[in-house]
CSV table of C-alpha atoms in Angstrom, one decimal:
chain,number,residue,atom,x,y,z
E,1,UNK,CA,-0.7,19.0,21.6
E,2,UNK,CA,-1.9,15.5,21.5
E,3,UNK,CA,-3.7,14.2,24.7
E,4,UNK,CA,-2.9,10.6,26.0
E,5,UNK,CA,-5.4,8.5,26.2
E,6,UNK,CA,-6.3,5.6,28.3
E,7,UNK,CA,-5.0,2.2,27.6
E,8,UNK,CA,-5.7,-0.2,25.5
E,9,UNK,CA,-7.2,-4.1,26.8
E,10,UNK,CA,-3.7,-5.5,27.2
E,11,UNK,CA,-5.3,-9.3,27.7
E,12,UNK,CA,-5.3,-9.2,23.9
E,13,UNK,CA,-2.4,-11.5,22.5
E,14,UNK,CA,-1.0,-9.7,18.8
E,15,UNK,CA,-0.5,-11.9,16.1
E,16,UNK,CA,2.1,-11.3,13.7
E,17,UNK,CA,3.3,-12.6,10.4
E,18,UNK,CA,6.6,-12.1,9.5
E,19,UNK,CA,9.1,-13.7,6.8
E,20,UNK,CA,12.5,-14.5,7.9
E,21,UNK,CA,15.3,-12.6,5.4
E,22,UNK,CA,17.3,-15.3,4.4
E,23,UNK,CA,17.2,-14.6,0.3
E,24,UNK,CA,16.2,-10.8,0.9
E,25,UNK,CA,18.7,-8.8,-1.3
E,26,UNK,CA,18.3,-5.9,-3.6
E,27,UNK,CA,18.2,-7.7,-6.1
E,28,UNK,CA,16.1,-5.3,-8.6
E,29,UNK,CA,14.7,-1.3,-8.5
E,30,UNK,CA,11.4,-0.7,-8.0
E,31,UNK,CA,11.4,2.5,-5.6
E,32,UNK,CA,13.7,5.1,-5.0
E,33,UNK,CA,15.7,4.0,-2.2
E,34,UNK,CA,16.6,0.4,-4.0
E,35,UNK,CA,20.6,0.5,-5.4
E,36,UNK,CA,21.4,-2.9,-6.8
E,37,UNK,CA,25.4,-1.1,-6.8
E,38,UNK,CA,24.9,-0.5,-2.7
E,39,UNK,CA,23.1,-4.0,-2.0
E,40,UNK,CA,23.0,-5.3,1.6
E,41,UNK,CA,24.4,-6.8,4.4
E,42,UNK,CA,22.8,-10.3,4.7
E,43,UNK,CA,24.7,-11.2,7.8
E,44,UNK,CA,23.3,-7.5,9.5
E,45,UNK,CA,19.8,-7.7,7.7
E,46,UNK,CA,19.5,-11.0,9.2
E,47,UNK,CA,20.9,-9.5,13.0
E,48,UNK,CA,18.6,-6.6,12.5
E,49,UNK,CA,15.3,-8.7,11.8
E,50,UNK,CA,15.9,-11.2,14.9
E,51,UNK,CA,15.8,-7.4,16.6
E,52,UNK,CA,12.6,-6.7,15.9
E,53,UNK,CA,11.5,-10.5,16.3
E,54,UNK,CA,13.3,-10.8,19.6
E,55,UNK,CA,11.5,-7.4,20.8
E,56,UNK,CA,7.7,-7.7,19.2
E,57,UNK,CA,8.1,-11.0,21.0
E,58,UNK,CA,9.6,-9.3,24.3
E,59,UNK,CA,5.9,-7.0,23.7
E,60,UNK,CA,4.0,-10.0,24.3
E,61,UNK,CA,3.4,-10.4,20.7
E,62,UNK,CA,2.8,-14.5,18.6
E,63,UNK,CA,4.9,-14.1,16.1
E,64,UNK,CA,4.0,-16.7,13.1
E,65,UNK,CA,6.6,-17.2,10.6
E,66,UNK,CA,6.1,-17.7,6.4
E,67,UNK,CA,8.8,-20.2,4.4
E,68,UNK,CA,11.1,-17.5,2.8
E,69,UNK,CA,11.2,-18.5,-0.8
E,70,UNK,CA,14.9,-18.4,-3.0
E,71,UNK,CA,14.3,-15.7,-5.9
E,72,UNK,CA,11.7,-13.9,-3.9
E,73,UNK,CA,13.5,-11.0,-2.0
E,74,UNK,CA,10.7,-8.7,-0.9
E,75,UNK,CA,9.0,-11.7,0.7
E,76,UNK,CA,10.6,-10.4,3.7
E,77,UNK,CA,7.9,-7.6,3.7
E,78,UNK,CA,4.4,-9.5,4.6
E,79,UNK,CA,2.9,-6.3,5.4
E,80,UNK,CA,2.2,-5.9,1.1
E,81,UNK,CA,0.7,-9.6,1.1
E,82,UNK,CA,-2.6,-7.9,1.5
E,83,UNK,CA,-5.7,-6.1,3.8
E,84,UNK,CA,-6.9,-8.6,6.5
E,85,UNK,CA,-10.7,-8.0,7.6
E,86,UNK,CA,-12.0,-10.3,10.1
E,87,UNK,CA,-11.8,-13.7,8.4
E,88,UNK,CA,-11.0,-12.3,5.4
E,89,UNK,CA,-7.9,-11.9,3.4
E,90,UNK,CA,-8.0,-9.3,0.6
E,91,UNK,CA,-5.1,-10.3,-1.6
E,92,UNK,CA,-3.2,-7.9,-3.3
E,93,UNK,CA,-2.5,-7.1,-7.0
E,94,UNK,CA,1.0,-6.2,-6.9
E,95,UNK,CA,2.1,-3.4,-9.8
E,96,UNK,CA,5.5,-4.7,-10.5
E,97,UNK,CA,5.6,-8.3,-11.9
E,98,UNK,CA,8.8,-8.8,-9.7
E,99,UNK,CA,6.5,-9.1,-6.5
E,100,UNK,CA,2.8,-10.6,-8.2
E,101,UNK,CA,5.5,-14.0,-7.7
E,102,UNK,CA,4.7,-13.9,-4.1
E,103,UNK,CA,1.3,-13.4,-3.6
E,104,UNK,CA,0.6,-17.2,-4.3
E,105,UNK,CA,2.8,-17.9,-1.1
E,106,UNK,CA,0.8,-15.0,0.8
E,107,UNK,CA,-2.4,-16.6,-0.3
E,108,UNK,CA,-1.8,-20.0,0.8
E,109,UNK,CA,-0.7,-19.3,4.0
E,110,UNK,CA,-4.1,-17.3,4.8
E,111,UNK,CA,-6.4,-20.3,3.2
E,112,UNK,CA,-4.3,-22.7,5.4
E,113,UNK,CA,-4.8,-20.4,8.9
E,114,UNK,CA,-8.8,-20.2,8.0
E,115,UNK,CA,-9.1,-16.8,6.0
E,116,UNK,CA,-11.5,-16.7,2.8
E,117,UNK,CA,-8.6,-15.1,0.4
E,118,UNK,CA,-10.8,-12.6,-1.7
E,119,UNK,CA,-8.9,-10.8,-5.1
E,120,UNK,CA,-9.6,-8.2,-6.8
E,121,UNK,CA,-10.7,-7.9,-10.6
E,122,UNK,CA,-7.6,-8.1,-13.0
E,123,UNK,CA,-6.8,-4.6,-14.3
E,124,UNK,CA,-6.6,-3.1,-10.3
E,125,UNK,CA,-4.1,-2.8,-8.5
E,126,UNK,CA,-3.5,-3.1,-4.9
E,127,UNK,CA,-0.8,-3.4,-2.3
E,128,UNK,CA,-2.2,-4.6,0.9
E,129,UNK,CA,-1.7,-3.1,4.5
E,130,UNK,CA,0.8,-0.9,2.5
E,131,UNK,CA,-1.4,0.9,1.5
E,132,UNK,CA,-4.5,0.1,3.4
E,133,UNK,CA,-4.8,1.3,6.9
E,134,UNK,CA,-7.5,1.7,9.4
E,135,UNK,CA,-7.6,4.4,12.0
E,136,UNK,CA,-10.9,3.7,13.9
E,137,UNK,CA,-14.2,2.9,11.5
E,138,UNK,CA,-12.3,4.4,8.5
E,139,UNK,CA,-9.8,2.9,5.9
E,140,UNK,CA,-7.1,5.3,4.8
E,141,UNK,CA,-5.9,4.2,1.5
E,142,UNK,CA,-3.0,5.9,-0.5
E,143,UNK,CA,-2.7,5.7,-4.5
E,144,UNK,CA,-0.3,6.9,-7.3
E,145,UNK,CA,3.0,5.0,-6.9
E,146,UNK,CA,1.7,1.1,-6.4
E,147,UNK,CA,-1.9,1.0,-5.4
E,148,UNK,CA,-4.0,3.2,-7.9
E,149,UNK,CA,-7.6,5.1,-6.6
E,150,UNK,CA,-10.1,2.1,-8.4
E,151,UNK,CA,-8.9,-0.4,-6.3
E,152,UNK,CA,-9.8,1.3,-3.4
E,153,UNK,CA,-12.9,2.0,-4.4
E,154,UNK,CA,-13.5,-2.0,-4.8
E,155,UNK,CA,-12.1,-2.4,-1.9
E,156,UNK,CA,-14.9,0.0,0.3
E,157,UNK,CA,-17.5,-2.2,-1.7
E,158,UNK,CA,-16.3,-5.5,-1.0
E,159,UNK,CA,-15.8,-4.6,2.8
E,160,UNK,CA,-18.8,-2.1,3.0
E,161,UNK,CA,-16.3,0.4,4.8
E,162,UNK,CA,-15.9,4.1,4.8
E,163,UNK,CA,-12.9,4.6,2.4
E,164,UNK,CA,-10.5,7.9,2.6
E,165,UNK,CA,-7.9,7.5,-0.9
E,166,UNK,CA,-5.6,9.8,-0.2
E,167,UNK,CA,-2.9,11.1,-3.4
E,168,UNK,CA,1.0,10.3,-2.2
E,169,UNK,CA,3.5,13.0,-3.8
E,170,UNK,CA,6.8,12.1,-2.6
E,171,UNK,CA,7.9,9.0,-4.6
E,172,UNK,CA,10.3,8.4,-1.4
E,173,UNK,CA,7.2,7.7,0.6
E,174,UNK,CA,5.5,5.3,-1.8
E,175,UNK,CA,3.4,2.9,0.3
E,176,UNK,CA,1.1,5.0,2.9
E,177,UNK,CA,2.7,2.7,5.6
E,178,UNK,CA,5.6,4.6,5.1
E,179,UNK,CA,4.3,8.0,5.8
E,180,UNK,CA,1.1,7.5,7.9
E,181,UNK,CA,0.7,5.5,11.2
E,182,UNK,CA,-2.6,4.9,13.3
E,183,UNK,CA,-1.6,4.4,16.7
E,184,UNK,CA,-5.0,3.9,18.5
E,185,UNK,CA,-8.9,4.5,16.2
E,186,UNK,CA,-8.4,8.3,17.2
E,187,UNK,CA,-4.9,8.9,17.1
E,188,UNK,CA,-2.1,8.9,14.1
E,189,UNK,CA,1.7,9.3,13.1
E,190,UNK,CA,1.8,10.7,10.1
E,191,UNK,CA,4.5,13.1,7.6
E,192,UNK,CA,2.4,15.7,5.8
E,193,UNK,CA,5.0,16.3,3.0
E,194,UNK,CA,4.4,12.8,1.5
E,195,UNK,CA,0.7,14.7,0.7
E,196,UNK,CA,-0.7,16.7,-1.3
E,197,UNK,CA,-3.0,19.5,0.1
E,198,UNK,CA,-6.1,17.8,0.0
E,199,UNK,CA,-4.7,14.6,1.5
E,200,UNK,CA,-3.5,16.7,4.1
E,201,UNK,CA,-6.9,18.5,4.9
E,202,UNK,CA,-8.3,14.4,4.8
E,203,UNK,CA,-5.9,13.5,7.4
E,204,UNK,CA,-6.7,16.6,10.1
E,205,UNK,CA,-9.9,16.4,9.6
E,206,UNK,CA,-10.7,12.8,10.3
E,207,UNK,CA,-8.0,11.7,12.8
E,208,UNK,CA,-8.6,13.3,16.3
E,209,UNK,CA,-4.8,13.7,17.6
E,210,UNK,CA,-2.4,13.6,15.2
E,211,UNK,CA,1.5,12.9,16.1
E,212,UNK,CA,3.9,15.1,12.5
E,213,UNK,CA,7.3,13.7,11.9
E,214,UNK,CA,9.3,16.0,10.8
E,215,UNK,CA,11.3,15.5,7.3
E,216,UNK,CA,14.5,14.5,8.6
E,217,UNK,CA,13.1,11.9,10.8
E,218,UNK,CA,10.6,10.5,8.4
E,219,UNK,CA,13.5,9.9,6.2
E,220,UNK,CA,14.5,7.1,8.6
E,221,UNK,CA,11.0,5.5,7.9
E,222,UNK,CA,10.0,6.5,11.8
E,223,UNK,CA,6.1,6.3,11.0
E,224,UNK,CA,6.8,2.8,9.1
E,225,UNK,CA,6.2,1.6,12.8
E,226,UNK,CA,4.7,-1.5,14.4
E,227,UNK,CA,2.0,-0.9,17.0
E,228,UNK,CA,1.1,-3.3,20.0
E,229,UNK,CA,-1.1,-1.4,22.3
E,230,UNK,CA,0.5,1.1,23.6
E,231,UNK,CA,4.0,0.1,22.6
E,232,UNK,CA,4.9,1.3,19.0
E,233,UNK,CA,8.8,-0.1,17.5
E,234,UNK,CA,10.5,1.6,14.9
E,235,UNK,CA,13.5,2.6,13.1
E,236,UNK,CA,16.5,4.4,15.1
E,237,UNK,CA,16.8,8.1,14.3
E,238,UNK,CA,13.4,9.4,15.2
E,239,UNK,CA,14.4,10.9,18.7
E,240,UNK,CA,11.7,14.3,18.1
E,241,UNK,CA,9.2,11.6,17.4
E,242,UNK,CA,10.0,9.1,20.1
E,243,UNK,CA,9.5,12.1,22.9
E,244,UNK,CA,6.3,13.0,20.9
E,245,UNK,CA,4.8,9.5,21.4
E,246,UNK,CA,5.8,9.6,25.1
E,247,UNK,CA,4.2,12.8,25.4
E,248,UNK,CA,1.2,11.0,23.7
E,249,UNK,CA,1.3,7.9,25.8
E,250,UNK,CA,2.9,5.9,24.1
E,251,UNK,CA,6.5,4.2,24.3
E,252,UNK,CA,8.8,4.0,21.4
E,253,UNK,CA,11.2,1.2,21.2
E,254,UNK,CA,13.4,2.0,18.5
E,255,UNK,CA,15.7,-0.7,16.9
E,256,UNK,CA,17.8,-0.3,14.0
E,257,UNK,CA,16.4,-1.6,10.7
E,258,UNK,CA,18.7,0.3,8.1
E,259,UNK,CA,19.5,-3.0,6.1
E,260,UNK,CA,15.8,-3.1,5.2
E,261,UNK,CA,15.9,0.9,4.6
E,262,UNK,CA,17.8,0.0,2.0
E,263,UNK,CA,15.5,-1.7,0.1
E,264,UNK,CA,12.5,0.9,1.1
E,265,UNK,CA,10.5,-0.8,4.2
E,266,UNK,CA,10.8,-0.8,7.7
E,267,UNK,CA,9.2,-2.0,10.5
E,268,UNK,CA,5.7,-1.9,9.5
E,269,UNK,CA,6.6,-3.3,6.0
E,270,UNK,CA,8.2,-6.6,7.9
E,271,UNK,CA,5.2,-7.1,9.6
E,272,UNK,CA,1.4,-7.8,9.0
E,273,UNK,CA,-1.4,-8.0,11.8
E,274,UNK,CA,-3.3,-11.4,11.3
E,275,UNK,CA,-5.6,-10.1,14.0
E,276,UNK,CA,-5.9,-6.9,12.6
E,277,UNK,CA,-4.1,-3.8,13.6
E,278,UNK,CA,-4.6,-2.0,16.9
E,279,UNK,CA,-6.2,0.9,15.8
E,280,UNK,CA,-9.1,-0.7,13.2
E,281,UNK,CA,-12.1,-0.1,15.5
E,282,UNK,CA,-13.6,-3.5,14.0
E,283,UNK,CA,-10.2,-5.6,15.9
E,284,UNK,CA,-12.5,-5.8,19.5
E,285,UNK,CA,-15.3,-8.1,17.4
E,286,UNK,CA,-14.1,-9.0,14.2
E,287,UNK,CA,-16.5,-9.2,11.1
E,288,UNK,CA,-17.1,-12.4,9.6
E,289,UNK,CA,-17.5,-11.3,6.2
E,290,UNK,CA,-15.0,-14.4,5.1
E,291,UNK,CA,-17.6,-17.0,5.6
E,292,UNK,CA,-20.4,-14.5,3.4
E,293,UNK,CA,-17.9,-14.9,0.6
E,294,UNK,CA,-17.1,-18.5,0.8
E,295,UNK,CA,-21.1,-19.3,1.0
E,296,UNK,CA,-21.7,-17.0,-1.9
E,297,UNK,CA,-18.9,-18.7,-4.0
E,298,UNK,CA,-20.2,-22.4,-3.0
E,299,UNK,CA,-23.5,-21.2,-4.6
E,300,UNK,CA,-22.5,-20.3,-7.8
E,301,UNK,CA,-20.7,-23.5,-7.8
């Protein structure tokens, strides 16, 4: 049974970054739900993304928009741009050379809104809020399919956070943000068939309250969800979950994103926090750990 809660400081605005769809297509296969034969709808992916705009907005969310860029389909998804800490933006090392195109987009729009991009050593690789997510003091961090274990490693040095890697199984589930969701620093969504046993036993053991969506329901990419305080928004056909998260003290807002299923992402994927995500404990006084880089790297200069 997971205990509500109270709520959140609600005189804090969310800032968003999201990527209008208009070249998004399946244009390639790089995960297990991606079917160049099946495609997508442009005309509904578009309807379907001015959804979720139209309602994070409604949540009292800024919503900042990046260029979409002709040739780049998975633009769309901001949440893999990278891991934003403070005033720092941790760029990612995308596996497949099909995405590494985008991160030069990602990264200038972070140097022109006053983050310090930081990157990791060649040779790591690293997909962002993906597979980067912190649930109180902690960064959960999932490996195997995209992001592998050494990066995260790099990644608790660079920050000087507590890092949890964590082994994903399923290759359905193939960013953590598909299959694990911190709702508030002490409370989770998460599917425990995208881990193995241990990552299991890491999960239970470190989050407080924990929400499970069942396997029928994490199919629709239900913990792939977008949280704003107490609000969280994701995919239709969760309904077990949805009354969970009431029960929790939460409320769902579902809204359908199946176009984007398509290509494997969701809500979360179409999203990324530039203020840093509800439940990272760090979001209430945000570490300045951009400006220590950018001195360091003007005195080796």
């Amino acid at each position: 049974m997971v205990e509500p809660i109270p709520p959140v400081d609600s005189r804090h605005k969310a800032r968003i970054l999201m990527c209008p769809p208009d070249f998004f297509g399946i244009e390639y296969e790089i995960n297990p739900w991606m079917n160049r034969r099946v495609g997508s709808d442009s005309t509904r992916a578009a309807e379907q993304w001015r959804g979720l705009h139209r309602l994070l907005t409604d949540l009292g969310a800024e919503i900042e928009l990046l260029e979409p860029v002709r040739g780049l389909p998975d633009l769309v998804f901001t949440a893999n741009a990278g891991l934003v800490y403070g005033d720092l933006f941790l760029s990612s090392r995308f596996r497949h050379a099909v995405r590494q195109r985008e991160t030069p987009y990602f990264d200038a729009w972070f140097a022109a809104h006053g983050f310090t991009v930081v990157t990791l050593p060649e040779g790591l690789y690293f997909e962002g809020a993906g597979d980067a997510l912190f649930c109180g003091e902690t960064l959960f961090a999932g490996y195997r399919h995209r992001s592998d274990s050494r990066s995260h490693q790099k990644v608790g040095e660079l920050l000087g956070v507590h890092v949890l890697p964590m082994e994903l199984v399923d290759p359905r589930f193939y960013h953590l943000d598909t299959c694990f969701c911190p709702l508030d620093p002490e409370t989770a969504l998460y599917h425990p068939g995208a881990f193995d046993e241990y990552g299991r036993k890491v999960i239970t053991s470190h989050v407080p309250r924990l929400i499970e969506a069942p396997p029928e329901e994490a199919a629709s990419f239900c913990c792939n969800a977008v949280v704003v305080g107490r609000d969280v928004v994701l995919n239709v056909g969760a309904p077990k979950v949805e009354q969970a998260l009431r029960r929790a003290g939460f409320t769902p807002h579902a809204t359908p994103l199946g176009e984007f299923l398509k290509s494997g992402g969701s809500a979360k994927c179409l999203t990324i926090r530039v203020d840093g995500e509800d439940a990272a404990s760090w979001r209430t006084h945000p570490p300045q750990l951009g400006r220590t880089f950018a001195a360091a790297r003007g005195a080796t200069r």
